[in-house]
Coordinates of N, CA and C in Angstrom, one line a residue:
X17 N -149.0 22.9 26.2 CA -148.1 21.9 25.6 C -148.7 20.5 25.8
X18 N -148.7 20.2 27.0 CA -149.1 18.8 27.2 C -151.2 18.4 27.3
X19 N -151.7 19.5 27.6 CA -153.1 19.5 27.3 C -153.6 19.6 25.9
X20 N -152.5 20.3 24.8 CA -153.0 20.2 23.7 C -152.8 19.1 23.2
X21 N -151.4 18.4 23.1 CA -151.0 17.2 23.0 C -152.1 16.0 23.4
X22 N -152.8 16.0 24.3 CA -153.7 15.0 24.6 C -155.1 15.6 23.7
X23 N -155.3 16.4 23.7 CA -157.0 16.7 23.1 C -156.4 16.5 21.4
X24 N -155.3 17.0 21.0 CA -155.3 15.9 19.4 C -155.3 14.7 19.8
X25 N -154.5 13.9 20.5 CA -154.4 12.5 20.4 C -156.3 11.9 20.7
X26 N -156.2 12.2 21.7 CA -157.7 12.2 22.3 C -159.0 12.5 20.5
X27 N -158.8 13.8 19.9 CA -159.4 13.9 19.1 C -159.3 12.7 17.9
X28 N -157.9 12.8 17.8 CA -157.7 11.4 16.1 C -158.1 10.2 17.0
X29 N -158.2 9.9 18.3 CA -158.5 8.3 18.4 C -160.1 8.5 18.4
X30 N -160.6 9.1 18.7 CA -162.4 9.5 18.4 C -162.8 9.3 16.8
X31 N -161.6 10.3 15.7 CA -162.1 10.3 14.6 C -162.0 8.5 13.8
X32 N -160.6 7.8 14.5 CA -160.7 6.5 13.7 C -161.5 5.9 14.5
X33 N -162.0 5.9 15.7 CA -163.0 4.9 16.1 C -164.5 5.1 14.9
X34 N -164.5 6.2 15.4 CA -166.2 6.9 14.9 C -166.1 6.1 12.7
X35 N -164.8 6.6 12.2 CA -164.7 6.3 11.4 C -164.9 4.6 11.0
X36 N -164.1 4.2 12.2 CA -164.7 2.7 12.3 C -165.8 2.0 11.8
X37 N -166.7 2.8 12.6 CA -168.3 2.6 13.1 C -169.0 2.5 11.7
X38 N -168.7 3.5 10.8 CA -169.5 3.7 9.9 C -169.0 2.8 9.0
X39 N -167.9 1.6 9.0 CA -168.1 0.8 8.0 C -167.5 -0.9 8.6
X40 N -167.6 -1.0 9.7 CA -167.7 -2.2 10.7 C -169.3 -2.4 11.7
X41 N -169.0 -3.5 12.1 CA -170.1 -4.2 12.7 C -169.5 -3.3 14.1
X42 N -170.4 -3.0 14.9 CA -169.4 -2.5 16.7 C -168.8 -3.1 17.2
X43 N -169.4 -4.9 16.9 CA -168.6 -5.6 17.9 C -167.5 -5.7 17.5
X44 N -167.4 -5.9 15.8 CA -165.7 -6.3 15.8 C -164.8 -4.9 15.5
X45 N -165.4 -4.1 15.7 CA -164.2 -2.7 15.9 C -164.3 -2.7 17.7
X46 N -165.0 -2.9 18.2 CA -165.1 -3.0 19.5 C -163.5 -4.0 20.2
X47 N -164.0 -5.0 19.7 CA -163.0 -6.1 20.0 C -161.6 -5.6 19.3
X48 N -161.4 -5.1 18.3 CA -160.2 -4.7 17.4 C -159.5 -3.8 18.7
X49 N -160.5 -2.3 18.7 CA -160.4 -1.7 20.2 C -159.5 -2.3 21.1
X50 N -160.1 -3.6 21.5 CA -159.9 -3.9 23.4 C -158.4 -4.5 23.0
X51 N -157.5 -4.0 21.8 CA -155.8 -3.9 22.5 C -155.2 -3.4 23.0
X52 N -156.2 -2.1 23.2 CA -155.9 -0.8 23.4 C -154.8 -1.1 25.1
X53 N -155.3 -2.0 26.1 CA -155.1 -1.9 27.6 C -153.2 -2.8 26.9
X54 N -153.6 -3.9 26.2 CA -152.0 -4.3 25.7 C -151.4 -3.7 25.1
X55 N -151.7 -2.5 24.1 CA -150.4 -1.8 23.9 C -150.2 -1.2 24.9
X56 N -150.7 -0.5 25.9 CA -150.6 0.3 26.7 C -149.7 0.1 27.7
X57 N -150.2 -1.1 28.1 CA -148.6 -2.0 29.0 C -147.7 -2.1 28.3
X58 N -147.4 -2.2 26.6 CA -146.4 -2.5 26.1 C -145.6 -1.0 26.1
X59 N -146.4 -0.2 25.8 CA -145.5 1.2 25.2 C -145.2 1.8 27.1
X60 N -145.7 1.5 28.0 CA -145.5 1.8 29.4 C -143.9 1.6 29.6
X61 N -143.7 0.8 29.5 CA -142.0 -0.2 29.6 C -141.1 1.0 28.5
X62 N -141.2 1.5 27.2 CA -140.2 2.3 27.4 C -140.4 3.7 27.7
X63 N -141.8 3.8 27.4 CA -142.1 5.8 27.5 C -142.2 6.0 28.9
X64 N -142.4 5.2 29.7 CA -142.9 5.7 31.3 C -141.9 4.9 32.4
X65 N -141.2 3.9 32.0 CA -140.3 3.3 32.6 C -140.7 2.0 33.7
X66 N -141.7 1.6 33.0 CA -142.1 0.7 34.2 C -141.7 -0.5 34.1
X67 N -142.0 -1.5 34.9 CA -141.5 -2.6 34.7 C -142.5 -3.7 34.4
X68 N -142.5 -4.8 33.6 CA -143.5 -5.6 33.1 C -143.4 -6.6 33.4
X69 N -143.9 -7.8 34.3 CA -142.9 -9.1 34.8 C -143.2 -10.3 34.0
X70 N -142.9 -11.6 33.7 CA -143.2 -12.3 32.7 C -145.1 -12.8 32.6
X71 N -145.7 -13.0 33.9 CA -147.1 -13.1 33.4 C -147.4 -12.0 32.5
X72 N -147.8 -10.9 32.9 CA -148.4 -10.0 31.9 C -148.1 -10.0 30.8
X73 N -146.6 -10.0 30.2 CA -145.9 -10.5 29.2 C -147.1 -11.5 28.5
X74 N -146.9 -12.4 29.3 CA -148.1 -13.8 28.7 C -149.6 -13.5 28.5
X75 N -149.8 -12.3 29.3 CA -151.3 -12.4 29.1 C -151.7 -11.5 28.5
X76 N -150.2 -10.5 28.0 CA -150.8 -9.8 26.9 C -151.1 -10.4 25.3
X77 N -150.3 -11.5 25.5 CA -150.2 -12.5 24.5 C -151.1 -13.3 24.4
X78 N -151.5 -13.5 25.0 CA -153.0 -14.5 24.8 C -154.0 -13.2 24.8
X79 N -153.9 -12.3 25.1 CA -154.9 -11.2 25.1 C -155.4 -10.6 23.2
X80 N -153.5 -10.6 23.0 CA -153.9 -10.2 21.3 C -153.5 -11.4 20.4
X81 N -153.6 -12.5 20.9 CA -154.2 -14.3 20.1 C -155.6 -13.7 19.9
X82 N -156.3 -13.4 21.3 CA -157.8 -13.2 21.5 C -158.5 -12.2 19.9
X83 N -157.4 -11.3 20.4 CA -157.9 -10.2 19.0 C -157.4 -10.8 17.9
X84 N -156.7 -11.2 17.3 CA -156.5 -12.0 16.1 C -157.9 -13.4 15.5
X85 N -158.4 -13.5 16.7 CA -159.3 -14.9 16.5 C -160.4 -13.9 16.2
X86 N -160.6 -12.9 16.6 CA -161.8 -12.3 16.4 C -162.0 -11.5 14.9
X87 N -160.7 -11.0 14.7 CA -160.8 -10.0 13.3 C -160.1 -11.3 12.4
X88 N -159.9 -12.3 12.5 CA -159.4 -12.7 11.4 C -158.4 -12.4 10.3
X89 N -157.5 -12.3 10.6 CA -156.5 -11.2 9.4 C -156.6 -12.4 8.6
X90 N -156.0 -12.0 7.0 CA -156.2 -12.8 5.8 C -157.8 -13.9 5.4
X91 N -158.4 -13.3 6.0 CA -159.6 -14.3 5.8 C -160.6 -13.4 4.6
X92 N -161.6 -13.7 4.5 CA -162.5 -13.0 3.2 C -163.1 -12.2 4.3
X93 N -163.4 -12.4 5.8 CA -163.8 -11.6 6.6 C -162.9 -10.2 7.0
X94 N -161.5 -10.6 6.6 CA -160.7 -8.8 6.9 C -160.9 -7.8 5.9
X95 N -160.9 -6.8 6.8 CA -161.5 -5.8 5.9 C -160.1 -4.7 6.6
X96 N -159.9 -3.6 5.4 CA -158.7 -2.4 6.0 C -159.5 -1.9 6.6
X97 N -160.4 -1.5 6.9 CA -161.2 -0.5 7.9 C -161.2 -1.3 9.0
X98 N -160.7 -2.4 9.2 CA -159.5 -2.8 10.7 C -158.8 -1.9 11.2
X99 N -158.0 -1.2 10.6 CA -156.7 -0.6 10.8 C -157.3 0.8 11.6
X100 N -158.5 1.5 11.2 CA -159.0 2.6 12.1 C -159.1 2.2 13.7
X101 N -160.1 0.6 13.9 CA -160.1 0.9 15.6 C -158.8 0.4 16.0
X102 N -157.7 0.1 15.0 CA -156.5 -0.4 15.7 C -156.3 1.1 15.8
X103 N -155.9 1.8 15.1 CA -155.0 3.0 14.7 C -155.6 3.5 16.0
X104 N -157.2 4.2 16.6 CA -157.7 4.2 17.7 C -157.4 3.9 18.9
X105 N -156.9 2.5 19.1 CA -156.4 2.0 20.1 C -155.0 2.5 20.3
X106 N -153.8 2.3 19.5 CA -152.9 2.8 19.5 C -152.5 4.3 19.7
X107 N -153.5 5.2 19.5 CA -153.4 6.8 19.8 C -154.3 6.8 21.2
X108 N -154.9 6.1 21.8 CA -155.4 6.2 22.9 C -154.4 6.0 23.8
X109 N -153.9 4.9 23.7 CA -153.1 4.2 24.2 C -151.7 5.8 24.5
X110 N -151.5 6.2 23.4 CA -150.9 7.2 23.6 C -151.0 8.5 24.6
X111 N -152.4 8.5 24.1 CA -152.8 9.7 24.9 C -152.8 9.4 26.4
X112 N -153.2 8.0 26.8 CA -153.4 7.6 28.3 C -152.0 8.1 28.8
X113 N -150.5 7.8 28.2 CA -149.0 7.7 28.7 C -149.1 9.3 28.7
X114 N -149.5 10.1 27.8 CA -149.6 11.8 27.8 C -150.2 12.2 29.3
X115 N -150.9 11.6 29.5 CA -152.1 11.6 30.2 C -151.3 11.9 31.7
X116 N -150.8 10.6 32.0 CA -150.2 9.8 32.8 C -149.1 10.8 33.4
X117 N -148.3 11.4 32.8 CA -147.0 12.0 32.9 C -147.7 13.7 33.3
X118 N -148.9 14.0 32.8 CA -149.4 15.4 32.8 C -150.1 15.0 34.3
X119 N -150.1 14.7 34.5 CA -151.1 14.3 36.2 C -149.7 14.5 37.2
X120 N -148.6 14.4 37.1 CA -147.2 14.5 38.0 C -147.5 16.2 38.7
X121 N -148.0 16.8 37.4 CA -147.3 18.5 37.4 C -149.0 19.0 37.4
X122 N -150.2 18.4 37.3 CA -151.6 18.7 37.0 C -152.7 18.4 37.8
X123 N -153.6 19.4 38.9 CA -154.6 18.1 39.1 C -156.0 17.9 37.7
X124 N -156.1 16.4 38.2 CA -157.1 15.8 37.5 C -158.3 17.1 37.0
X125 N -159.1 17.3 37.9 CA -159.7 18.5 37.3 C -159.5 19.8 36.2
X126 N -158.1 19.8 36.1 CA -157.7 20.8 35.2 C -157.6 20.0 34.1
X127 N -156.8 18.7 33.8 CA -156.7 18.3 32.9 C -158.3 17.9 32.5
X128 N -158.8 17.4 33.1 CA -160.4 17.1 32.7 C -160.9 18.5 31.8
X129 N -160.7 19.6 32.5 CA -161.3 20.8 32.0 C -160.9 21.2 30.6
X130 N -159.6 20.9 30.2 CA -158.9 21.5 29.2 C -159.1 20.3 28.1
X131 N -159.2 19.3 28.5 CA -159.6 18.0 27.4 C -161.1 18.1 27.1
X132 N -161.7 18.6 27.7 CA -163.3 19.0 27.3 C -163.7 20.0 26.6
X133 N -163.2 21.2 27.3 CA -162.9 22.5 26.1 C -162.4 22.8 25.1
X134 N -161.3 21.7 25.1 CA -160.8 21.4 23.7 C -161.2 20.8 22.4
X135 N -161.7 19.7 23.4 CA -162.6 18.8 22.1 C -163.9 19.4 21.9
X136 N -164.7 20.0 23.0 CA -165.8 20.7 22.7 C -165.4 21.6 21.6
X137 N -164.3 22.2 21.9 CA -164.1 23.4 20.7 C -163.9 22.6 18.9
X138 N -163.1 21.5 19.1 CA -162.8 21.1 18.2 C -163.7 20.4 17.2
X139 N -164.9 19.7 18.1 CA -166.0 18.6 17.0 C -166.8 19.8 16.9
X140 N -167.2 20.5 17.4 CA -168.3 21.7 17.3 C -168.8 21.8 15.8
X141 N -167.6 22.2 14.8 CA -168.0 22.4 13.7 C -169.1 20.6 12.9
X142 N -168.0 20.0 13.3 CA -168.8 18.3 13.1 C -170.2 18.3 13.3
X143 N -170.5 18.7 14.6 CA -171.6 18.0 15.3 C -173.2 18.0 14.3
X144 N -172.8 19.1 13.3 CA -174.1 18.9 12.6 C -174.3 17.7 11.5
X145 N -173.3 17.0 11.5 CA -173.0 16.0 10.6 C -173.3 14.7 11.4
X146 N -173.0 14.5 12.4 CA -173.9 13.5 13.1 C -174.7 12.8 14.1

């Protein structure tokens, strides 16, 4: 249940990064990426129940001012192949809360083992393609 649930999430945020790659510069799918730690505190607060106190609030906000100054939305520099290392970040972001909740009832080692085996099984067919 919950090991397969991470090796797709885990898999689709690999395929929009990687998809990224092939039609962005690294650094600004890189940077697009690094919201990944701000949604993560954001989606924490209702999926995981945590509590978020007003700095982080703020520094998630100046964190994704940071990503906006970098990708430029509406400028001749935005391109939709933005939306992969977001979409990436956002399913990571997922998979970490998957992650997170499967460690309660899991040790690390297993989950490591079954997120390797999985995706090993799963790019396998890919791998001659890149």
């Amino acid at each position: 249940g919950m090991n397969a649930l991470r090796i797709v999430l885990h898999l689709a945020s690999a395929l929009c990064f990687t998809t990224a790659l092939a039609h962005l510069p690294l650094a600004e799918a890189m940077a697009i990426f690094f919201v990944e730690p701000l949604l993560l505190t954001a989606l924490s607060v209702p999926l995981l129940g945590e509590k978020v106190g007003v700095r982080r609030w703020a520094a998630i906000g100046v964190g994704f001012v940071g990503v906006l100054l970098v990708v430029r939305p509406g400028t001749v520099a935005w391109s939709v192949w933005a939306f992969f290392p977001l979409g990436s970040a956002v399913v990571f972001a997922l998979y970490e809360i998957v992650t997170r909740k499967a460690g309660a009832s899991e040790p690390p080692l297993t989950s490591f083992l079954w997120l390797m085996a999985g995706m090993g099984l799963l790019m396998a067919p890919a791998a001659p393609f890149y």
